[in-house]
Structures are given as C-alpha cells and as structure tokens.
Amino acid sequence: MFDSLNDEIRKREGLEKPATRMIRYAGVLVASLFGFWALYAGIRFLE
C-alpha cells in the first residue's frame, strides 16, 4: 500500500514544474522566518 502511495507522490512531484517547487520552498522559508521573528518579538516584548 505504501509503495503505491509513494509512487503516486513521486509521479505528482515529477509533473510539478521546478519554478513551482522553488516558489513553495521560498514561501515556507519566509513563513518560518516570520514565525521566528514573531517569537523573538514576543519574548522581547514580555521582558
């Protein structure tokens, strides 16, 4: 079951354009940076 599921995921990733993948990774990076910044700002604010 898991092998066929992994094959499906690989097929879908293979069809995905590299630019789309880069945009998705950039979005994840920006979101994580914003999350860390918000956490830091919250800690600084509470001091």
N, CA, C and O atoms as a CHARMM CRD file, in Angstrom:
* protein
*
  188
    1    1 MET  N      0.83000  -1.20600   0.00000 PROA 1      0.00000
    2    1 MET  CA     0.00000   0.00000   0.00000 PROA 1      0.00000
    3    1 MET  C      0.86500   1.25700   0.00000 PROA 1      0.00000
    4    1 MET  O      0.64200   2.17900  -0.78500 PROA 1      0.00000
    5    2 PHE  N      1.84900   1.27900   0.88700 PROA 2      0.00000
    6    2 PHE  CA     2.68100   2.47600   0.99000 PROA 2      0.00000
    7    2 PHE  C      3.54700   2.67600  -0.24600 PROA 2      0.00000
    8    2 PHE  O      3.83800   3.80900  -0.62900 PROA 2      0.00000
    9    3 ASP  N      3.96300   1.56400  -0.87500 PROA 3      0.00000
   10    3 ASP  CA     4.76000   1.68300  -2.09000 PROA 3      0.00000
   11    3 ASP  C      3.96300   2.37300  -3.19000 PROA 3      0.00000
   12    3 ASP  O      4.48200   3.25400  -3.87600 PROA 3      0.00000
   13    4 SER  N      2.71500   1.98000  -3.35800 PROA 4      0.00000
   14    4 SER  CA     1.90400   2.60300  -4.40200 PROA 4      0.00000
   15    4 SER  C      1.63100   4.06800  -4.06800 PROA 4      0.00000
   16    4 SER  O      1.56200   4.91000  -4.96300 PROA 4      0.00000
   17    5 LEU  N      1.47700   4.36800  -2.78300 PROA 5      0.00000
   18    5 LEU  CA     1.25300   5.75400  -2.37200 PROA 5      0.00000
   19    5 LEU  C      2.49300   6.59600  -2.66200 PROA 5      0.00000
   20    5 LEU  O      2.39000   7.72200  -3.14900 PROA 5      0.00000
   21    6 ASN  N      3.66600   6.03600  -2.35700 PROA 6      0.00000
   22    6 ASN  CA     4.91400   6.74300  -2.64900 PROA 6      0.00000
   23    6 ASN  C      5.09100   6.95100  -4.14600 PROA 6      0.00000
   24    6 ASN  O      5.56500   8.00400  -4.57400 PROA 6      0.00000
   25    7 ASP  N      4.71500   5.95600  -4.94400 PROA 7      0.00000
   26    7 ASP  CA     4.79800   6.10000  -6.39700 PROA 7      0.00000
   27    7 ASP  C      3.88700   7.21900  -6.88600 PROA 7      0.00000
   28    7 ASP  O      4.26400   7.99100  -7.76800 PROA 7      0.00000
   29    8 GLU  N      2.68400   7.30600  -6.31100 PROA 8      0.00000
   30    8 GLU  CA     1.75900   8.38600  -6.67800 PROA 8      0.00000
   31    8 GLU  C      2.37200   9.74200  -6.35700 PROA 8      0.00000
   32    8 GLU  O      2.31400  10.66500  -7.16900 PROA 8      0.00000
   33    9 ILE  N      2.95900   9.86000  -5.17100 PROA 9      0.00000
   34    9 ILE  CA     3.56300  11.12700  -4.75800 PROA 9      0.00000
   35    9 ILE  C      4.71500  11.48600  -5.69200 PROA 9      0.00000
   36    9 ILE  O      4.85700  12.64100  -6.09100 PROA 9      0.00000
   37   10 ARG  N      5.53700  10.49500  -6.04000 PROA 10     0.00000
   38   10 ARG  CA     6.66500  10.75300  -6.94600 PROA 10     0.00000
   39   10 ARG  C      6.18200  11.20200  -8.31500 PROA 10     0.00000
   40   10 ARG  O      6.76900  12.09800  -8.92300 PROA 10     0.00000
   41   11 LYS  N      5.10900  10.57900  -8.80200 PROA 11     0.00000
   42   11 LYS  CA     4.55900  10.96900 -10.10100 PROA 11     0.00000
   43   11 LYS  C      4.09300  12.42000 -10.07000 PROA 11     0.00000
   44   11 LYS  O      4.35700  13.18800 -10.99500 PROA 11     0.00000
   45   12 ARG  N      3.40400  12.78400  -9.00400 PROA 12     0.00000
   46   12 ARG  CA     2.89400  14.15700  -8.90300 PROA 12     0.00000
   47   12 ARG  C      4.03300  15.14700  -8.76700 PROA 12     0.00000
   48   12 ARG  O      3.98300  16.23000  -9.35000 PROA 12     0.00000
   49   13 GLU  N      5.06900  14.79300  -8.00000 PROA 13     0.00000
   50   13 GLU  CA     6.21700  15.69000  -7.85200 PROA 13     0.00000
   51   13 GLU  C      6.96500  15.81900  -9.16700 PROA 13     0.00000
   52   13 GLU  O      7.48900  16.88700  -9.48400 PROA 13     0.00000
   53   14 GLY  N      7.01800  14.73800  -9.93200 PROA 14     0.00000
   54   14 GLY  CA     7.69600  14.76800 -11.21800 PROA 14     0.00000
   55   14 GLY  C      6.99700  15.69000 -12.20100 PROA 14     0.00000
   56   14 GLY  O      7.65000  16.33000 -13.02500 PROA 14     0.00000
   57   15 LEU  N      5.67600  15.76400 -12.12000 PROA 15     0.00000
   58   15 LEU  CA     4.91900  16.62800 -13.02700 PROA 15     0.00000
   59   15 LEU  C      5.01800  18.09300 -12.63500 PROA 15     0.00000
   60   15 LEU  O      4.75600  18.98600 -13.44000 PROA 15     0.00000
   61   16 GLU  N      5.39800  18.32500 -11.39200 PROA 16     0.00000
   62   16 GLU  CA     5.46600  19.70200 -10.89700 PROA 16     0.00000
   63   16 GLU  C      6.64100  20.44300 -11.54000 PROA 16     0.00000
   64   16 GLU  O      7.72600  19.88100 -11.69000 PROA 16     0.00000
   65   17 LYS  N      6.42500  21.68400 -11.91100 PROA 17     0.00000
   66   17 LYS  CA     7.49600  22.47700 -12.51600 PROA 17     0.00000
   67   17 LYS  C      8.50900  22.87500 -11.44600 PROA 17     0.00000
   68   17 LYS  O      8.12700  23.12000 -10.30200 PROA 17     0.00000
   69   18 PRO  N      9.79300  22.94500 -11.79700 PROA 18     0.00000
   70   18 PRO  CA    10.81100  23.36000 -10.81100 PROA 18     0.00000
   71   18 PRO  C     10.53700  24.74700 -10.23900 PROA 18     0.00000
   72   18 PRO  O     10.80300  24.99300  -9.06300 PROA 18     0.00000
   73   19 ALA  N     10.01000  25.64800 -11.05300 PROA 19     0.00000
   74   19 ALA  CA     9.71800  27.00500 -10.57100 PROA 19     0.00000
   75   19 ALA  C      8.65600  26.96200  -9.47900 PROA 19     0.00000
   76   19 ALA  O      8.74800  27.69200  -8.49200 PROA 19     0.00000
   77   20 THR  N      7.66200  26.12000  -9.64800 PROA 20     0.00000
   78   20 THR  CA     6.60600  25.98600  -8.63800 PROA 20     0.00000
   79   20 THR  C      7.19300  25.48000  -7.33400 PROA 20     0.00000
   80   20 THR  O      6.82900  25.94500  -6.25300 PROA 20     0.00000
   81   21 ARG  N      8.10700  24.51900  -7.44500 PROA 21     0.00000
   82   21 ARG  CA     8.74700  23.96400  -6.25500 PROA 21     0.00000
   83   21 ARG  C      9.57200  25.04100  -5.54200 PROA 21     0.00000
   84   21 ARG  O      9.55000  25.13100  -4.31500 PROA 21     0.00000
   85   22 MET  N     10.29800  25.85600  -6.31500 PROA 22     0.00000
   86   22 MET  CA    11.11500  26.91700  -5.71300 PROA 22     0.00000
   87   22 MET  C     10.24000  27.94900  -5.01400 PROA 22     0.00000
   88   22 MET  O     10.57600  28.42000  -3.92800 PROA 22     0.00000
   89   23 ILE  N      9.11900  28.29900  -5.63500 PROA 23     0.00000
   90   23 ILE  CA     8.19800  29.26100  -5.01400 PROA 23     0.00000
   91   23 ILE  C      7.64800  28.69500  -3.71300 PROA 23     0.00000
   92   23 ILE  O      7.51200  29.41600  -2.72500 PROA 23     0.00000
   93   24 ARG  N      7.33200  27.39900  -3.71300 PROA 24     0.00000
   94   24 ARG  CA     6.80600  26.77700  -2.49900 PROA 24     0.00000
   95   24 ARG  C      7.86300  26.77500  -1.39600 PROA 24     0.00000
   96   24 ARG  O      7.55700  27.08800  -0.24600 PROA 24     0.00000
   97   25 TYR  N      9.11100  26.42400  -1.74100 PROA 25     0.00000
   98   25 TYR  CA    10.17400  26.42800  -0.73600 PROA 25     0.00000
   99   25 TYR  C     10.44000  27.83800  -0.22800 PROA 25     0.00000
  100   25 TYR  O     10.68200  28.03100   0.96300 PROA 25     0.00000
  101   26 ALA  N     10.39800  28.83200  -1.12300 PROA 26     0.00000
  102   26 ALA  CA    10.60200  30.22000  -0.70700 PROA 26     0.00000
  103   26 ALA  C      9.48600  30.64900   0.24000 PROA 26     0.00000
  104   26 ALA  O      9.74300  31.34600   1.22200 PROA 26     0.00000
  105   27 GLY  N      8.26600  30.24500  -0.04000 PROA 27     0.00000
  106   27 GLY  CA     7.14300  30.57200   0.84200 PROA 27     0.00000
  107   27 GLY  C      7.29700  29.94900   2.21300 PROA 27     0.00000
  108   27 GLY  O      7.01300  30.59000   3.22500 PROA 27     0.00000
  109   28 VAL  N      7.74600  28.70000   2.25500 PROA 28     0.00000
  110   28 VAL  CA     7.97200  28.03100   3.53700 PROA 28     0.00000
  111   28 VAL  C      9.08200  28.74000   4.30300 PROA 28     0.00000
  112   28 VAL  O      8.97600  28.92900   5.51500 PROA 28     0.00000
  113   29 LEU  N     10.14200  29.13000   3.60700 PROA 29     0.00000
  114   29 LEU  CA    11.25500  29.83900   4.24400 PROA 29     0.00000
  115   29 LEU  C     10.79700  31.16800   4.82400 PROA 29     0.00000
  116   29 LEU  O     11.12200  31.49100   5.96700 PROA 29     0.00000
  117   30 VAL  N     10.04500  31.94100   4.05000 PROA 30     0.00000
  118   30 VAL  CA     9.54500  33.23300   4.52500 PROA 30     0.00000
  119   30 VAL  C      8.62100  33.03700   5.72500 PROA 30     0.00000
  120   30 VAL  O      8.69900  33.78800   6.69800 PROA 30     0.00000
  121   31 ALA  N      7.75600  32.04500   5.66100 PROA 31     0.00000
  122   31 ALA  CA     6.83300  31.78800   6.77200 PROA 31     0.00000
  123   31 ALA  C      7.58600  31.39600   8.03700 PROA 31     0.00000
  124   31 ALA  O      7.22400  31.82700   9.13200 PROA 31     0.00000
  125   32 SER  N      8.62900  30.58200   7.89600 PROA 32     0.00000
  126   32 SER  CA     9.38800  30.17700   9.08100 PROA 32     0.00000
  127   32 SER  C     10.18100  31.34900   9.64600 PROA 32     0.00000
  128   32 SER  O     10.28000  31.49800  10.86400 PROA 32     0.00000
  129   33 LEU  N     10.74600  32.18200   8.77500 PROA 33     0.00000
  130   33 LEU  CA    11.45700  33.37100   9.25600 PROA 33     0.00000
  131   33 LEU  C     10.50300  34.30800   9.98600 PROA 33     0.00000
  132   33 LEU  O     10.84700  34.84900  11.03700 PROA 33     0.00000
  133   34 PHE  N      9.30900  34.50000   9.43600 PROA 34     0.00000
  134   34 PHE  CA     8.31600  35.35000  10.08700 PROA 34     0.00000
  135   34 PHE  C      7.91600  34.77200  11.44100 PROA 34     0.00000
  136   34 PHE  O      7.73200  35.50900  12.40900 PROA 34     0.00000
  137   35 GLY  N      7.78500  33.44700  11.50000 PROA 35     0.00000
  138   35 GLY  CA     7.44800  32.78800  12.76400 PROA 35     0.00000
  139   35 GLY  C      8.51900  33.01000  13.81500 PROA 35     0.00000
  140   35 GLY  O      8.20900  33.31900  14.96600 PROA 35     0.00000
  141   36 PHE  N      9.78100  32.85400  13.42700 PROA 36     0.00000
  142   36 PHE  CA    10.87700  33.08700  14.37300 PROA 36     0.00000
  143   36 PHE  C     10.92200  34.54700  14.81100 PROA 36     0.00000
  144   36 PHE  O     11.17100  34.84400  15.97900 PROA 36     0.00000
  145   37 TRP  N     10.67900  35.46000  13.86400 PROA 37     0.00000
  146   37 TRP  CA    10.68700  36.88400  14.19800 PROA 37     0.00000
  147   37 TRP  C      9.56600  37.20500  15.19000 PROA 37     0.00000
  148   37 TRP  O      9.77400  37.95000  16.14700 PROA 37     0.00000
  149   38 ALA  N      8.38300  36.64200  14.95600 PROA 38     0.00000
  150   38 ALA  CA     7.24600  36.88000  15.85500 PROA 38     0.00000
  151   38 ALA  C      7.53400  36.31800  17.24600 PROA 38     0.00000
  152   38 ALA  O      7.19300  36.94000  18.25200 PROA 38     0.00000
  153   39 LEU  N      8.15300  35.15400  17.30100 PROA 39     0.00000
  154   39 LEU  CA     8.51600  34.55300  18.58700 PROA 39     0.00000
  155   39 LEU  C      9.52200  35.43600  19.32100 PROA 39     0.00000
  156   39 LEU  O      9.37800  35.69500  20.51600 PROA 39     0.00000
  157   40 TYR  N     10.54000  35.89400  18.59600 PROA 40     0.00000
  158   40 TYR  CA    11.55800  36.76900  19.18500 PROA 40     0.00000
  159   40 TYR  C     10.93600  38.07900  19.67400 PROA 40     0.00000
  160   40 TYR  O     11.23200  38.53900  20.77700 PROA 40     0.00000
  161   41 ALA  N     10.07600  38.67500  18.84700 PROA 41     0.00000
  162   41 ALA  CA     9.42600  39.93100  19.22500 PROA 41     0.00000
  163   41 ALA  C      8.55300  39.72700  20.46200 PROA 41     0.00000
  164   41 ALA  O      8.50700  40.59500  21.33400 PROA 41     0.00000
  165   42 GLY  N      7.86800  38.60100  20.54700 PROA 42     0.00000
  166   42 GLY  CA     7.04300  38.30800  21.71400 PROA 42     0.00000
  167   42 GLY  C      7.87700  38.17400  22.97300 PROA 42     0.00000
  168   42 GLY  O      7.48800  38.66200  24.03400 PROA 42     0.00000
  169   43 ILE  N      9.02200  37.51500  22.86200 PROA 43     0.00000
  170   43 ILE  CA     9.90900  37.36100  24.02300 PROA 43     0.00000
  171   43 ILE  C     10.45200  38.72300  24.45700 PROA 43     0.00000
  172   43 ILE  O     10.49100  39.03100  25.64800 PROA 43     0.00000
  173   44 ARG  N     10.87000  39.53200  23.48700 PROA 44     0.00000
  174   44 ARG  CA    11.40400  40.86400  23.80700 PROA 44     0.00000
  175   44 ARG  C     10.32500  41.74200  24.43900 PROA 44     0.00000
  176   44 ARG  O     10.60200  42.52000  25.35200 PROA 44     0.00000
  177   45 PHE  N      9.10100  41.61100  23.94800 PROA 45     0.00000
  178   45 PHE  CA     8.00200  42.43000  24.44900 PROA 45     0.00000
  179   45 PHE  C      7.65900  42.07300  25.89300 PROA 45     0.00000
  180   45 PHE  O      7.28500  42.94300  26.68000 PROA 45     0.00000
  181   46 LEU  N      7.78600  40.80000  26.23700 PROA 46     0.00000
  182   46 LEU  CA     7.42000  40.34900  27.57800 PROA 46     0.00000
  183   46 LEU  C      8.49000  40.65400  28.63200 PROA 46     0.00000
  184   46 LEU  O      8.22700  40.55400  29.83000 PROA 46     0.00000
  185   47 GLU  N      9.67700  41.02000  28.19300 PROA 47     0.00000
  186   47 GLU  CA    10.74500  41.30900  29.16300 PROA 47     0.00000
  187   47 GLU  C     10.46800  42.58700  29.92200 PROA 47     0.00000
  188   47 GLU  O     11.26100  42.98200  30.77600 PROA 47     0.00000
